[in-house]
mmCIF file of C-alpha atoms in Angstrom:
data_model
loop_
_atom_site.group_PDB
_atom_site.id
_atom_site.type_symbol
_atom_site.label_atom_id
_atom_site.label_comp_id
_atom_site.label_asym_id
_atom_site.label_seq_id
_atom_site.Cartn_x
_atom_site.Cartn_y
_atom_site.Cartn_z
ATOM 1 C CA MET A 1 -12.726 -5.980 20.028
ATOM 2 C CA LYS A 2 -12.436 -6.795 16.321
ATOM 3 C CA GLN A 3 -12.455 -4.201 13.607
ATOM 4 C CA ARG A 4 -15.073 -4.200 10.882
ATOM 5 C CA GLY A 5 -14.763 -5.655 7.438
ATOM 6 C CA ILE A 6 -16.772 -4.828 4.327
ATOM 7 C CA ASP A 7 -19.579 -7.224 3.420
ATOM 8 C CA HIS A 8 -19.529 -6.221 -0.241
ATOM 9 C CA PHE A 9 -18.012 -3.485 -2.374
ATOM 10 C CA SER A 10 -21.090 -2.786 -4.485
ATOM 11 C CA GLY A 11 -22.014 0.877 -4.119
ATOM 12 C CA LYS A 12 -19.087 1.599 -1.793
ATOM 13 C CA ARG A 13 -17.103 4.798 -2.395
ATOM 14 C CA VAL A 14 -13.432 3.912 -2.769
ATOM 15 C CA TRP A 15 -10.437 6.168 -3.414
ATOM 16 C CA VAL A 16 -7.571 4.229 -5.029
ATOM 17 C CA ILE A 17 -4.395 6.299 -4.979
ATOM 18 C CA GLY A 18 -1.852 4.823 -7.358
ATOM 19 C CA ALA A 19 -4.463 3.363 -9.694
ATOM 20 C CA SER A 20 -2.672 3.758 -13.016
ATOM 21 C CA SER A 21 -0.623 0.539 -12.982
ATOM 22 C CA GLY A 22 0.366 -2.585 -11.110
ATOM 23 C CA ILE A 23 -1.422 -3.488 -7.890
ATOM 24 C CA GLY A 24 -3.415 -0.246 -7.873
ATOM 25 C CA GLU A 25 -4.776 -0.795 -11.375
ATOM 26 C CA ALA A 26 -5.649 -4.408 -10.570
ATOM 27 C CA CYS A 27 -7.476 -3.341 -7.395
ATOM 28 C CA ALA A 28 -9.341 -0.606 -9.251
ATOM 29 C CA ASN A 29 -10.478 -3.014 -11.970
ATOM 30 C CA ALA A 30 -11.598 -5.585 -9.407
ATOM 31 C CA LEU A 31 -13.510 -2.982 -7.403
ATOM 32 C CA LEU A 32 -15.249 -1.642 -10.504
ATOM 33 C CA ALA A 33 -16.185 -5.187 -11.510
ATOM 34 C CA GLN A 34 -17.784 -5.652 -8.081
ATOM 35 C CA GLY A 35 -19.878 -2.498 -8.457
ATOM 36 C CA ALA A 36 -17.905 -0.060 -6.345
ATOM 37 C CA LYS A 37 -17.692 3.643 -7.141
ATOM 38 C CA VAL A 38 -13.971 4.213 -7.602
ATOM 39 C CA ALA A 39 -12.042 7.473 -7.575
ATOM 40 C CA LEU A 40 -8.878 6.862 -9.592
ATOM 41 C CA SER A 41 -5.791 8.886 -8.726
ATOM 42 C CA SER A 42 -2.212 9.015 -9.950
ATOM 43 C CA ARG A 43 -0.065 11.324 -12.066
ATOM 44 C CA ARG A 44 -0.693 9.432 -15.342
ATOM 45 C CA VAL A 45 -4.089 10.748 -16.358
ATOM 46 C CA GLU A 46 -4.258 8.886 -19.672
ATOM 47 C CA ARG A 47 -3.977 5.560 -17.857
ATOM 48 C CA LEU A 48 -6.700 6.557 -15.418
ATOM 49 C CA ASN A 49 -9.007 7.622 -18.250
ATOM 50 C CA ALA A 50 -8.533 4.225 -19.917
ATOM 51 C CA ILE A 51 -9.590 2.434 -16.727
ATOM 52 C CA ALA A 52 -12.564 4.741 -16.166
ATOM 53 C CA ALA A 53 -13.708 4.262 -19.769
ATOM 54 C CA GLN A 54 -14.402 0.593 -19.024
ATOM 55 C CA ALA A 55 -16.594 1.398 -16.003
ATOM 56 C CA GLN A 56 -20.336 1.955 -15.898
ATOM 57 C CA ALA A 57 -21.646 5.523 -16.059
ATOM 58 C CA ASP A 58 -20.841 7.529 -12.907
ATOM 59 C CA GLN A 59 -18.922 4.589 -11.449
ATOM 60 C CA GLY A 60 -15.407 5.874 -12.142
ATOM 61 C CA LEU A 61 -14.093 9.290 -11.131
ATOM 62 C CA VAL A 62 -10.684 10.403 -12.449
ATOM 63 C CA ILE A 63 -8.795 12.704 -10.060
ATOM 64 C CA PRO A 64 -5.180 13.404 -11.131
ATOM 65 C CA LEU A 65 -2.818 13.556 -8.171
ATOM 66 C CA ASP A 66 0.848 13.835 -7.250
ATOM 67 C CA VAL A 67 1.105 12.382 -3.739
ATOM 68 C CA THR A 68 3.978 14.728 -2.886
ATOM 69 C CA ASN A 69 1.879 17.855 -3.549
ATOM 70 C CA ASP A 70 -0.217 19.110 -0.610
ATOM 71 C CA ASP A 71 -2.341 21.476 -2.695
ATOM 72 C CA GLN A 72 -3.234 18.749 -5.189
ATOM 73 C CA PHE A 73 -4.175 16.441 -2.322
ATOM 74 C CA HIS A 74 -6.571 18.941 -0.795
ATOM 75 C CA GLY A 75 -8.110 19.709 -4.193
ATOM 76 C CA ALA A 76 -8.509 16.008 -5.005
ATOM 77 C CA TYR A 77 -10.254 15.207 -1.751
ATOM 78 C CA GLN A 78 -12.563 18.180 -2.092
ATOM 79 C CA THR A 79 -13.521 16.995 -5.590
ATOM 80 C CA LEU A 80 -14.325 13.579 -4.169
ATOM 81 C CA LEU A 81 -16.452 15.045 -1.358
ATOM 82 C CA ASN A 82 -18.275 17.374 -3.726
ATOM 83 C CA THR A 83 -19.078 14.471 -6.063
ATOM 84 C CA TRP A 84 -19.904 11.658 -3.633
ATOM 85 C CA GLY A 85 -20.352 13.381 -0.273
ATOM 86 C CA GLY A 86 -18.034 10.985 1.522
ATOM 87 C CA LEU A 87 -15.668 8.044 1.383
ATOM 88 C CA ASP A 88 -15.967 4.440 2.582
ATOM 89 C CA LEU A 89 -12.463 3.169 1.799
ATOM 90 C CA LEU A 90 -9.124 4.855 1.215
ATOM 91 C CA LEU A 91 -6.802 2.426 -0.571
ATOM 92 C CA PHE A 92 -3.309 3.898 -0.851
ATOM 93 C CA VAL A 93 -1.181 1.882 -3.270
ATOM 94 C CA SER A 94 1.079 4.528 -4.797
ATOM 95 C CA GLY A 95 4.789 4.151 -4.193
ATOM 96 C CA MET A 96 8.222 4.291 -5.740
ATOM 97 C CA TYR A 97 11.137 1.880 -5.710
ATOM 98 C CA ILE A 98 14.702 2.906 -6.473
ATOM 99 C CA PRO A 99 17.211 0.086 -5.816
ATOM 100 C CA LEU A 100 19.953 1.445 -3.550
ATOM 101 C CA ARG A 101 22.981 -0.090 -1.883
ATOM 102 C CA ALA A 102 25.602 1.512 0.340
ATOM 103 C CA ASP A 103 28.213 1.621 -2.432
ATOM 104 C CA ASP A 104 25.866 3.706 -4.607
ATOM 105 C CA PHE A 105 23.753 5.598 -2.095
ATOM 106 C CA GLU A 106 22.059 8.788 -3.355
ATOM 107 C CA ILE A 107 20.421 11.010 -0.748
ATOM 108 C CA GLN A 108 18.161 12.621 -3.369
ATOM 109 C CA ALA A 109 16.748 9.230 -4.308
ATOM 110 C CA ALA A 110 16.261 8.421 -0.621
ATOM 111 C CA GLU A 111 14.414 11.693 -0.033
ATOM 112 C CA GLN A 112 12.125 11.066 -3.015
ATOM 113 C CA THR A 113 11.364 7.564 -1.731
ATOM 114 C CA ILE A 114 10.475 8.711 1.793
ATOM 115 C CA GLU A 115 8.415 11.597 0.400
ATOM 116 C CA ALA A 116 6.317 9.309 -1.789
ATOM 117 C CA ASN A 117 6.158 6.099 0.248
ATOM 118 C CA LEU A 118 5.770 7.433 3.788
ATOM 119 C CA LEU A 119 4.693 11.071 3.714
ATOM 120 C CA GLY A 120 2.299 10.412 0.797
ATOM 121 C CA PRO A 121 0.123 7.996 2.795
ATOM 122 C CA MET A 122 0.313 10.301 5.815
ATOM 123 C CA ARG A 123 -1.033 13.177 3.730
ATOM 124 C CA ALA A 124 -3.934 11.024 2.545
ATOM 125 C CA VAL A 125 -4.795 9.813 6.034
ATOM 126 C CA ALA A 126 -4.670 13.328 7.472
ATOM 127 C CA LEU A 127 -7.263 14.379 4.881
ATOM 128 C CA VAL A 128 -9.778 11.566 5.288
ATOM 129 C CA LEU A 129 -9.593 11.028 9.041
ATOM 130 C CA PRO A 130 -11.757 13.949 10.240
ATOM 131 C CA GLU A 131 -14.849 12.800 8.296
ATOM 132 C CA MET A 132 -14.308 9.144 9.194
ATOM 133 C CA LEU A 133 -13.908 9.979 12.876
ATOM 134 C CA LYS A 134 -17.039 12.092 12.758
ATOM 135 C CA ALA A 135 -18.978 9.174 11.223
ATOM 136 C CA HIS A 136 -17.253 6.517 13.373
ATOM 137 C CA ALA A 137 -16.941 4.489 10.176
ATOM 138 C CA GLY A 138 -14.630 3.954 7.237
ATOM 139 C CA HIS A 139 -11.606 1.969 6.158
ATOM 140 C CA ILE A 140 -7.980 3.012 5.657
ATOM 141 C CA ALA A 141 -5.830 0.526 3.725
ATOM 142 C CA ILE A 142 -2.160 1.238 2.998
ATOM 143 C CA VAL A 143 0.113 -0.894 0.843
ATOM 144 C CA GLY A 144 3.541 -1.284 2.388
ATOM 145 C CA SER A 145 5.864 -4.214 1.716
ATOM 146 C CA VAL A 146 7.490 -7.208 3.379
ATOM 147 C CA ALA A 147 10.693 -5.211 2.754
ATOM 148 C CA GLY A 148 9.647 -3.208 5.809
ATOM 149 C CA TYR A 149 10.009 -6.226 8.102
ATOM 150 C CA SER A 150 13.818 -6.063 8.275
ATOM 151 C CA GLY A 151 16.870 -4.898 6.365
ATOM 152 C CA LEU A 152 17.286 -6.436 2.920
ATOM 153 C CA PRO A 153 19.740 -5.873 0.039
ATOM 154 C CA LYS A 154 19.047 -3.045 -2.435
ATOM 155 C CA ALA A 155 16.405 -1.524 -0.118
ATOM 156 C CA LEU A 156 18.478 1.134 1.630
ATOM 157 C CA ALA A 157 15.707 3.730 1.251
ATOM 158 C CA TYR A 158 12.738 1.610 0.163
ATOM 159 C CA GLY A 159 12.975 -0.651 3.210
ATOM 160 C CA PRO A 160 12.972 2.179 5.783
ATOM 161 C CA SER A 161 10.035 3.841 4.023
ATOM 162 C CA LYS A 162 8.018 0.622 4.301
ATOM 163 C CA ALA A 163 9.146 -0.006 7.885
ATOM 164 C CA GLY A 164 7.711 3.431 8.644
ATOM 165 C CA ILE A 165 4.397 2.370 7.093
ATOM 166 C CA ILE A 166 4.243 -0.663 9.391
ATOM 167 C CA ASN A 167 4.764 1.514 12.467
ATOM 168 C CA PHE A 168 2.298 4.122 11.183
ATOM 169 C CA CYS A 169 -0.422 1.513 10.563
ATOM 170 C CA GLU A 170 0.129 -0.151 13.937
ATOM 171 C CA THR A 171 -0.339 3.156 15.728
ATOM 172 C CA LEU A 172 -3.341 4.073 13.579
ATOM 173 C CA TYR A 173 -4.966 0.738 14.436
ATOM 174 C CA TYR A 174 -4.421 1.312 18.146
ATOM 175 C CA ASP A 175 -5.931 4.794 17.973
ATOM 176 C CA LEU A 176 -8.812 4.084 15.583
ATOM 177 C CA LEU A 177 -10.147 0.700 16.713
ATOM 178 C CA PRO A 178 -12.230 2.268 19.531
ATOM 179 C CA GLU A 179 -13.504 4.893 17.047
ATOM 180 C CA GLY A 180 -15.006 2.401 14.590
ATOM 181 C CA VAL A 181 -12.516 3.182 11.793
ATOM 182 C CA SER A 182 -10.781 0.099 10.360
ATOM 183 C CA VAL A 183 -7.102 0.013 9.405
ATOM 184 C CA HIS A 184 -5.588 -2.498 6.976
ATOM 185 C CA MET A 185 -1.797 -2.858 6.764
ATOM 186 C CA ILE A 186 -0.915 -4.538 3.464
ATOM 187 C CA SER A 187 2.503 -6.166 3.020
ATOM 188 C CA PRO A 188 2.999 -7.822 -0.373
ATOM 189 C CA GLY A 189 5.981 -9.912 -1.319
ATOM 190 C CA PHE A 190 7.212 -9.830 -4.914
ATOM 191 C CA VAL A 191 4.481 -8.796 -7.355
ATOM 192 C CA ALA A 192 5.004 -8.518 -11.109
ATOM 193 C CA THR A 193 4.763 -4.740 -11.703
ATOM 194 C CA GLU A 194 6.699 -1.970 -13.430
ATOM 195 C CA ALA A 195 8.625 -1.430 -10.192
ATOM 196 C CA THR A 196 9.790 -5.018 -9.719
ATOM 197 C CA ALA A 197 10.684 -5.227 -13.413
ATOM 198 C CA GLN A 198 13.784 -3.210 -12.418
ATOM 199 C CA ASN A 199 15.109 -6.125 -10.381
ATOM 200 C CA ASP A 200 17.953 -8.122 -11.883
ATOM 201 C CA PHE A 201 17.653 -11.049 -9.475
ATOM 202 C CA GLU A 202 15.326 -14.001 -9.001
ATOM 203 C CA MET A 203 12.197 -13.004 -7.071
ATOM 204 C CA PRO A 204 10.876 -15.904 -4.965
ATOM 205 C CA ALA A 205 7.130 -16.571 -4.871
ATOM 206 C CA LEU A 206 6.439 -13.921 -7.538
ATOM 207 C CA ILE A 207 2.700 -13.371 -8.101
ATOM 208 C CA SER A 208 0.638 -11.292 -10.517
ATOM 209 C CA ALA A 209 -0.935 -7.935 -9.711
ATOM 210 C CA GLU A 210 -4.354 -9.555 -10.095
ATOM 211 C CA GLN A 211 -3.489 -12.165 -7.462
ATOM 212 C CA ALA A 212 -2.315 -9.389 -5.166
ATOM 213 C CA ALA A 213 -5.578 -7.488 -5.661
ATOM 214 C CA THR A 214 -7.574 -10.582 -4.728
ATOM 215 C CA GLU A 215 -5.560 -10.979 -1.503
ATOM 216 C CA ILE A 216 -5.969 -7.297 -0.624
ATOM 217 C CA LEU A 217 -9.705 -7.001 -1.233
ATOM 218 C CA SER A 218 -10.454 -10.325 0.458
ATOM 219 C CA GLY A 219 -8.460 -9.259 3.505
ATOM 220 C CA ILE A 220 -10.296 -5.936 3.713
ATOM 221 C CA GLN A 221 -13.644 -7.706 3.462
ATOM 222 C CA ARG A 222 -12.666 -9.990 6.351
ATOM 223 C CA GLY A 223 -11.621 -7.001 8.457
ATOM 224 C CA GLU A 224 -7.990 -8.104 8.691
ATOM 225 C CA PHE A 225 -5.395 -5.656 9.966
ATOM 226 C CA ASP A 226 -2.290 -7.539 8.831
ATOM 227 C CA ILE A 227 -2.761 -8.522 5.185
ATOM 228 C CA HIS A 228 0.443 -10.165 3.950
ATOM 229 C CA PHE A 229 1.081 -12.433 0.976
ATOM 230 C CA PRO A 230 2.048 -14.753 -0.561
ATOM 231 C CA LYS A 231 2.034 -16.567 2.774
ATOM 232 C CA ARG A 232 4.832 -19.030 1.873
ATOM 233 C CA PHE A 233 7.184 -16.051 1.486
ATOM 234 C CA SER A 234 5.811 -13.466 3.926
ATOM 235 C CA ARG A 235 5.701 -15.965 6.806
ATOM 236 C CA PHE A 236 9.352 -16.843 6.168
ATOM 237 C CA LEU A 237 10.307 -13.154 6.400
ATOM 238 C CA LYS A 238 8.232 -12.737 9.559
ATOM 239 C CA LEU A 239 10.233 -15.581 11.082
ATOM 240 C CA LEU A 240 13.532 -14.036 10.033
ATOM 241 C CA ARG A 241 12.883 -10.790 11.889
ATOM 242 C CA ILE A 242 12.590 -12.511 15.281
ATOM 243 C CA LEU A 243 15.918 -14.368 14.920
ATOM 244 C CA PRO A 244 19.136 -13.149 16.593
ATOM 245 C CA TYR A 245 21.049 -10.823 14.274
ATOM 246 C CA PRO A 246 24.028 -13.174 13.609
ATOM 247 C CA LEU A 247 21.652 -15.898 12.434
ATOM 248 C CA TYR A 248 19.491 -13.413 10.507
ATOM 249 C CA PHE A 249 22.417 -11.983 8.526
ATOM 250 C CA TRP A 250 23.830 -15.473 7.876
ATOM 251 C CA ILE A 251 20.518 -16.613 6.384
ATOM 252 C CA VAL A 252 20.103 -13.456 4.271
ATOM 253 C CA ARG A 253 23.635 -13.734 2.879
ATOM 254 C CA ARG A 254 23.164 -17.432 2.163
ATOM 255 C CA PHE A 255 19.745 -17.349 0.544
ATOM 256 C CA VAL A 256 19.326 -13.841 -0.897
ATOM 257 C CA LYS A 257 21.512 -13.902 -3.970
ATOM 258 C CA ILE A 258 21.698 -10.205 -4.867
#
């Protein structure tokens, strides 16, 4: 059994959470250009309004949202249902990255990261699932990271949050495939965004947010579960995680200059 893709985005109702910058903004712009109706959510309302202002009438819907706030989540989804009556695709892109190593580990920063990167998507999925299950249709796409594949430097909280997303998506896929609801696990490598601008090291195979959006939307259209890119980097990291630990750590120490 193969899960469904999306033939075209024109007229589809899409909720992009984390739409104010980076990959989320690029996805929102691409979806609007293809004729989708896009609900734009993040905390930065002024950025969302600027994106919506470039859309056709009634094509963009601005819904401010803090992904750590349950009440705001429920209110946002109700606004979407009241306006459009349903949802075809949930695209969760929002996330936070705080570089952390063991010699400067802050539990508060770790808690914030897990709250936003793992519990945030879970809140969104819990909201949209009942209607999708009732309709036996819909798409859930969550942006994780190749940092979730295995332990990497400066990702002491970010990495575990993204590893949790991988496990969450795998289990969702198993549960939802027989129900007609498609799941898309998205694992980007390095993408030029405000988050990666914090990095003070060379980022191999760095791509633009627009390139990332193209990979994501194309993968969703094809019905892919595991959407990872750029392939020359993500495939290398996939290989690393199946190696014995002594070899894995030797390679990371040799080639990851952080």
